[in-house]
XYZ file of C-alpha atoms in Angstrom:
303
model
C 0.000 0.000 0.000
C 3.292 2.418 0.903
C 4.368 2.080 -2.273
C 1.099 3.318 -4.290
C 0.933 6.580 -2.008
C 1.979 9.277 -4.573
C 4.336 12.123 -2.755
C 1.845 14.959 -3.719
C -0.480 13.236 -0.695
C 1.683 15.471 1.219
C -0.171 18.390 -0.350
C -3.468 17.487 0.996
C -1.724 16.805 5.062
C -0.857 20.107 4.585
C -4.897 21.048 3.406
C -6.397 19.314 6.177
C -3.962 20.752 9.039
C -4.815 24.105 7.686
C -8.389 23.254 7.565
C -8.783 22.548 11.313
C -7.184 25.665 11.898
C -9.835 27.310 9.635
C -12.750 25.739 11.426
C -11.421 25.709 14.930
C -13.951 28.538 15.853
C -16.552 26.467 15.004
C -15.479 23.136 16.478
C -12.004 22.348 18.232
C -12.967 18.766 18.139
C -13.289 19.198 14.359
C -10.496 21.355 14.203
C -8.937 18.064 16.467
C -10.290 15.685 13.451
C -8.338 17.362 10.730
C -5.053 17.685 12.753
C -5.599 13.865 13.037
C -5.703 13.379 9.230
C -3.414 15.753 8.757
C -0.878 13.493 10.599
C -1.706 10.458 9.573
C -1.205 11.180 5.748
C 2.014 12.668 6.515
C 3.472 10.053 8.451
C 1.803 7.725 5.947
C 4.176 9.226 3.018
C 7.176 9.693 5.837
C 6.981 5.365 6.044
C 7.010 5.558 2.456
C 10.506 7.453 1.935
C 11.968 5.028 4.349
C 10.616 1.917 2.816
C 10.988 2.911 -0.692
C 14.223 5.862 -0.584
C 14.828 4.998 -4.341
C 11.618 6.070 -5.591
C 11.651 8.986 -3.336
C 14.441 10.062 -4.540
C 13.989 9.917 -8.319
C 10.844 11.762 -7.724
C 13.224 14.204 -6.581
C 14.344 15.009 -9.625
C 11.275 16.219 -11.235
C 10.610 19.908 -10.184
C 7.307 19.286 -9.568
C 7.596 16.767 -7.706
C 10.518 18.346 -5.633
C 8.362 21.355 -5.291
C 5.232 19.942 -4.300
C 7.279 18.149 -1.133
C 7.728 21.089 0.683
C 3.858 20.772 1.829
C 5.344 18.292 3.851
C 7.290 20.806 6.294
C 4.423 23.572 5.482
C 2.454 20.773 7.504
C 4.605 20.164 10.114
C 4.937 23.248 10.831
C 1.000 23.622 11.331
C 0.488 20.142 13.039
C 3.690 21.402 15.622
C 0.531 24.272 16.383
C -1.598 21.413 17.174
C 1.086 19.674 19.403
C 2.388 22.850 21.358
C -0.867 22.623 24.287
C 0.779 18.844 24.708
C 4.060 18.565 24.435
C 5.131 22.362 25.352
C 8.990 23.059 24.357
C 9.164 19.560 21.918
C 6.116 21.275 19.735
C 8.483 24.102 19.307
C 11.811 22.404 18.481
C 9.476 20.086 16.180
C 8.119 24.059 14.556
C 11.875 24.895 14.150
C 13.215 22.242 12.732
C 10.415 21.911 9.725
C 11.837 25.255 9.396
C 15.189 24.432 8.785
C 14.247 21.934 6.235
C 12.077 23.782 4.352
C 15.063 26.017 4.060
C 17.158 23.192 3.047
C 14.477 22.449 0.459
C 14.660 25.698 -0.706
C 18.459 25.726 -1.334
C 18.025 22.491 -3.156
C 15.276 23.560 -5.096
C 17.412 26.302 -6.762
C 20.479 24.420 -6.812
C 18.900 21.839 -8.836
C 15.766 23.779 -10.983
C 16.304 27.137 -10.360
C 20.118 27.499 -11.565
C 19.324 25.525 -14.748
C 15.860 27.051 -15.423
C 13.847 25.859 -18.305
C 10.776 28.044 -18.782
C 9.009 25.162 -19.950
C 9.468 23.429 -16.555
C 8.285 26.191 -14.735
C 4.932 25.575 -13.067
C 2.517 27.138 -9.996
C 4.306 24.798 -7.434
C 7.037 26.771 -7.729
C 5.333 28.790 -5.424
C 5.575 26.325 -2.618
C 8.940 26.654 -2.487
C 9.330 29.859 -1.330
C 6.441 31.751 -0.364
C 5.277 28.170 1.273
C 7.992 29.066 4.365
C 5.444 32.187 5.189
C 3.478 29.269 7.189
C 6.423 29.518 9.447
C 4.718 33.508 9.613
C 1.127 32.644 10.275
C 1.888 29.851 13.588
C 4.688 31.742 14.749
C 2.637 33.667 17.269
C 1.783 29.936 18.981
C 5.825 29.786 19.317
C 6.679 33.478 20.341
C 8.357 33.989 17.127
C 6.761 36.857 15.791
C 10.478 38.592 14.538
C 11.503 35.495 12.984
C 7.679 35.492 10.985
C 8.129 38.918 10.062
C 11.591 38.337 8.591
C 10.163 34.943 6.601
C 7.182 37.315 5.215
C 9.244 39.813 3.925
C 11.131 36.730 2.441
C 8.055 35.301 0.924
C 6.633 38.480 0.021
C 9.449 39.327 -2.706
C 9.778 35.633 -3.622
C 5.628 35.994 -4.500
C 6.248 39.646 -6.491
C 9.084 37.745 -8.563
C 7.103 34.684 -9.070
C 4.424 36.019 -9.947
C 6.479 36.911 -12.988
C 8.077 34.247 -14.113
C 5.008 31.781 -13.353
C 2.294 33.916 -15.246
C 4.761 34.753 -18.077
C 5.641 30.822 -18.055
C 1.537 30.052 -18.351
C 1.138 33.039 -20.805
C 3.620 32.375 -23.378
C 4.177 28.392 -23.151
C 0.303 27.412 -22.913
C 1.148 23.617 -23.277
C 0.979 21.852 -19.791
C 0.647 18.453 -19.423
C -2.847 16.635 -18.238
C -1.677 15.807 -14.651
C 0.037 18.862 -14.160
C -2.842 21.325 -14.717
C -4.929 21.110 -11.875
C -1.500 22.591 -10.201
C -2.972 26.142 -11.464
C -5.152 26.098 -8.570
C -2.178 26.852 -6.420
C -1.962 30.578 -7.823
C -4.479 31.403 -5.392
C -2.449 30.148 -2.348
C 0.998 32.705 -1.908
C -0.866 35.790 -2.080
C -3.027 34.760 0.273
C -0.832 33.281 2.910
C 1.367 36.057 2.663
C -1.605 38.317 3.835
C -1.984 35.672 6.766
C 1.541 36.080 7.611
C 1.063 39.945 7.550
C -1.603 40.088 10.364
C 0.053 37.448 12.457
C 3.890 38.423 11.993
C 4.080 41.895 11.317
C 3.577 44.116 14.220
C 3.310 47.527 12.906
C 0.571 46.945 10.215
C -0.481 49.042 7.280
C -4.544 49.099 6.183
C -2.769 49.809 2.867
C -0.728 46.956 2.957
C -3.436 44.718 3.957
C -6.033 46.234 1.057
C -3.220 45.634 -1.749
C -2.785 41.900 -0.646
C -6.603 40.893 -0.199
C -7.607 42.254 -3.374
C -4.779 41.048 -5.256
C -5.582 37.593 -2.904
C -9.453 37.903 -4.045
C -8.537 38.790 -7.771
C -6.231 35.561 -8.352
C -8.671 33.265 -6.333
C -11.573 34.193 -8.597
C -9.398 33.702 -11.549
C -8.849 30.251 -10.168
C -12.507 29.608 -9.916
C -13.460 30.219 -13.334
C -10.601 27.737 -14.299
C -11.806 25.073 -11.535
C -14.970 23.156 -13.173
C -12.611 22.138 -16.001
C -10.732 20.901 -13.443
C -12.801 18.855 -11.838
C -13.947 17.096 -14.831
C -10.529 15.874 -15.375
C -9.564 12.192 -14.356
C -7.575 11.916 -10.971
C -4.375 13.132 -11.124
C -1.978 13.270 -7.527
C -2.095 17.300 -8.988
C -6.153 17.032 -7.244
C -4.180 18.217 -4.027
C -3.994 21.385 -5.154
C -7.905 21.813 -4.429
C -6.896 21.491 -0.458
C -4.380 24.026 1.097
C -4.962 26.850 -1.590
C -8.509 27.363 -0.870
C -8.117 26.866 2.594
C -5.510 29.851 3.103
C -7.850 32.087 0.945
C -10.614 31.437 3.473
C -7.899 31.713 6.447
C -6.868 35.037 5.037
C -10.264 36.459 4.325
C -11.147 35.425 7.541
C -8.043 37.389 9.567
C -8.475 40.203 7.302
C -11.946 41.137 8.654
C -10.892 40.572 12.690
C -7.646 42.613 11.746
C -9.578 45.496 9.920
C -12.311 45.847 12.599
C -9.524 45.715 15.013
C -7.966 48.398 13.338
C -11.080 50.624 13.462
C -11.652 49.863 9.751
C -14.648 47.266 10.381
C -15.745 45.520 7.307
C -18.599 43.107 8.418
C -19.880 42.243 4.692
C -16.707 40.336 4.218
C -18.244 37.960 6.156
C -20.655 36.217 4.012
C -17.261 36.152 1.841
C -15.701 34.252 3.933
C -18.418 31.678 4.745
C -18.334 31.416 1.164
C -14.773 30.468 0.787
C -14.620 28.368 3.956
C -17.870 26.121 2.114
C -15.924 25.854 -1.172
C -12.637 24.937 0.823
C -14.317 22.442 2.918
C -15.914 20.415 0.220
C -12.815 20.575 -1.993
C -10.595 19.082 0.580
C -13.346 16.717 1.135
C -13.700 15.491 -2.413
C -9.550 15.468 -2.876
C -8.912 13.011 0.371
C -11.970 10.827 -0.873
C -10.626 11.101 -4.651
C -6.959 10.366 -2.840
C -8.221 7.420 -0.967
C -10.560 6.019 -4.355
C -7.286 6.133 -5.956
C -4.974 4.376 -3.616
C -7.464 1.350 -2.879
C -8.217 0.938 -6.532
C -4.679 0.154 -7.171
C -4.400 -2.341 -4.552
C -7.572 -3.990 -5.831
């Protein structure tokens, strides 16, 4: 069964941690439910690099592949959130060193893609790589680490202006992508809005202005996304479907910090609440119908 667990499963530990924390002021024991599958998909893939190290490491080799793994320390750093009421000053070693390794993945990530680029090869995961770290931004108040959040945000904030760049440009002028890599469009919608997250949760001093130019840049890529989603969803399964999990989920996370932070601020906003009840529905069902798809997939091979 290890070995039929594609690496992109990952993608969709990282949705569901996120997704708890989305929900938590509804239910913690839901909240408690997603950590839980959050984990055990991780750990799930985690058995599967140590079983099968050869095929984790030629998947290492493809860029998306190699981008699409750093969900897997995006999630750990979320699910070290969920530990820190247990297990105190081990949640917090557990937080730094996904850190570490996501930096690590970073370095590789250019050494091996980045240095050699081929447009062609370019795709939205990219964006994982480094504006993913900004996670470290939006759960670094749970570790007292507010300076190091602000100094990752600022980090992931020029990585998203320049990527933003080179990944539309990529889409615009080399429209071929292949089948299992499309659904990995969905992703656009994730940096700007977990950049925005890491804003409000990182940065101290904050600017209305600031805030205003991420959430409607945030809003304006996620409804582009949209549109492009039913075609999507039509398509066969592809490991790629975990790209309907964490992006969706940040937008609603954002959305959802960006009204407390405004009203906060004295700048109340209470309308964009039915948005995000909106987005946190849509999220929500499309992390549903991924792990489901995800699980369809994995039993129908071992049948």
């Amino acid at each position: 069964m290890l070995k039929k667990i594609p690496l992109p499963i990952t993608g969709v530990a990282l949705g569901f941690a996120a997704l708890g924390n989305l929900l938590q002021s509804y239910s913690e024991g839901v909240r408690l439910v997603c950590g839980a599958i959050s984990a055990v998909l991780l750990i799930l893939y985690i058995a599967k690099m140590i079983c099968y190290t050869d095929s984790f490491k030629e998947d290492m080799k493809n860029p998306i592949m190699a981008s699409v793994f750093c969900t897997s320390t995006m999630a750990l750093m979320l699910l070290a959130g969920y530990l820190k009421p247990f297990i105190g000053m081990v949640a917090d070693g557990i937080w730094y060193v996904a850190i570490v390794l996501h930096v690590v993945l970073i370095l590789y990530f250019t050494k091996a893609f980045i240095l050699k680029l081929d447009m062609k090869k370019v795709f939205a995961s990219y964006y994982i790589v480094y504006v993913g770290i900004v996670v470290a931004s939006v759960s670094a108040p749970a570790f007292s680490a507010t300076g190091l959040g602000t100094g990752l945000f600022w980090f992931g904030f020029v990585a998203l202006i320049v990527l933003l760049v080179l990944v539309t440009y990529r889409y615009a002028k080399f429209r071929e992508v292949p089948p299992p890599a499309q659904p990995l469009f969905c992703i656009y919608t994730a940096p700007t809005s977990l950049c925005l997250a890491g804003y409000i949760q990182s940065v101290q001093s904050k600017s209305v202005a600031m805030i205003a130019f991420l959430a409607i840049l945030a809003t304006v890529l996620y409804i582009v996304v949209l549109t492009q989603l039913p075609k999507y969803l039509k398509m066969p399964f592809f490991p790629s479907y975990a790209a309907f999990t964490f992006p969706f989920v940040i937008s609603a996370i954002a959305m959802k910090q960006t009204m407390a932070c405004l009203a906060n601020m004295g700048t109340p906003m209470p309308w964009l609440n039915i948005v995000v009840v909106i987005e946190t529905i849509i999220a929500v069902v499309l992390c549903i119908y991924a792990l489901v798809r995800y699980l369809m997939f994995i039993t129908a091979k071992q049948a």
